[in-house]
């Protein structure tokens, strides 16, 4: 009696959290959450074999990832089961050629994510990352939307897009890729906090923007102090108009009121890196916006 009870308890201790059937699935869900990739668990069954009208065999992949339009089946380590799964996946591909499905061992997940642009970040490689706030797909969709809004407002005006180096490079590159109206691009650079007593322009614009329609492109607006300085500097050049397009707005921290005409995302008061943004010059190459672990920032 006592033995049976304790082995039951042991089984329960190992039981994966609902709705998962295996702990490997629960772990995959945790990885996907970490990267901000949306998932649905077993949302769809595909009929594989019929007797008359009756479905006698079906296959239900473990996960569907709507952002990647991809079904995932997580394999266990037992060979026999894998052979059976392989057969079902083959059949599924034959019957539903438009469906994307992958059979994965847990360790294959990272390689797969790398293929979709989540690559540089195995949690073991960058232990400083707390979580992904904005995944690549959402960044790309939103930047395209911003470009459509900018395009609609600036048609016929040939605006000059001004970026403040260095954080803005990825956002600027993606934004202008989506613009189909004539534009020009220019950059300036300012000293950062700690490089002197006040904000200095360390690189001014190369072009004369007097009488031009200037759109200032910023990575992130935090207190607003940097932006205020930059706007004053540009205003003095006598542009025909001056507006701001910011990818990220950390509104909760605003000290100086600055007008933002286009905003990609409002984000909570967390220090973020990736997609051009750095912490001590690192992480600019991550294809997403992620929050750093708090202990690093103290
Ligand atoms: P502000 O003057 O406080 O608005 O700061 C704006 C500048 O600080 C941005 O252009 C960034 O270079 C930097 N910054 C502010 N918040 C973050 C962050 O969360 N991650 C990385 N850089 C940031
Ligand atoms: Mg900046």
CSV table of C-alpha atoms and ligand atoms in Angstrom, one decimal, residues 218-226 250 270-272 277-278, ligand 1:
chain,number,residue,atom,x,y,z
A,218,UNK,CA,14.5,57.5,-33.3
A,219,UNK,CA,15.0,54.0,-31.8
A,220,UNK,CA,13.6,54.7,-28.4
A,221,UNK,CA,12.3,57.7,-26.4
A,222,UNK,CA,12.8,57.3,-22.7
A,223,UNK,CA,13.0,60.5,-20.6
A,224,UNK,CA,12.7,62.6,-23.8
A,225,UNK,CA,15.7,64.7,-23.0
A,226,UNK,CA,17.8,63.5,-25.9
A,250,UNK,CA,8.9,54.1,-22.9
A,270,UNK,CA,12.4,48.0,-18.7
A,271,UNK,CA,15.8,48.3,-20.2
A,272,UNK,CA,15.7,46.7,-23.6
A,277,UNK,CA,19.7,48.9,-29.2
A,278,UNK,CA,22.6,48.1,-27.0
B,1,LIG,P1,16.2,59.7,-23.3
B,1,LIG,O1,17.0,61.0,-23.5
B,1,LIG,O2,16.1,59.4,-21.8
B,1,LIG,O3,14.8,59.7,-24.0
B,1,LIG,O4,17.0,58.5,-23.9
B,1,LIG,C1,17.1,58.2,-25.2
B,1,LIG,C2,18.3,57.4,-25.5
B,1,LIG,O5,18.8,56.6,-24.4
B,1,LIG,C3,18.0,56.5,-26.6
B,1,LIG,O6,18.2,57.1,-27.9
B,1,LIG,C4,18.9,55.3,-26.4
B,1,LIG,O7,20.1,55.5,-27.0
B,1,LIG,C5,19.1,55.3,-24.9
B,1,LIG,N1,18.1,54.4,-24.2
B,1,LIG,C6,17.0,54.7,-23.5
B,1,LIG,N2,16.4,53.6,-23.0
B,1,LIG,C7,17.1,52.6,-23.5
B,1,LIG,C8,16.9,51.1,-23.4
B,1,LIG,O8,16.0,50.6,-22.8
B,1,LIG,N3,17.8,50.4,-24.1
B,1,LIG,C9,18.8,50.9,-24.8
B,1,LIG,N4,19.0,52.2,-24.9
B,1,LIG,C10,18.2,53.0,-24.3
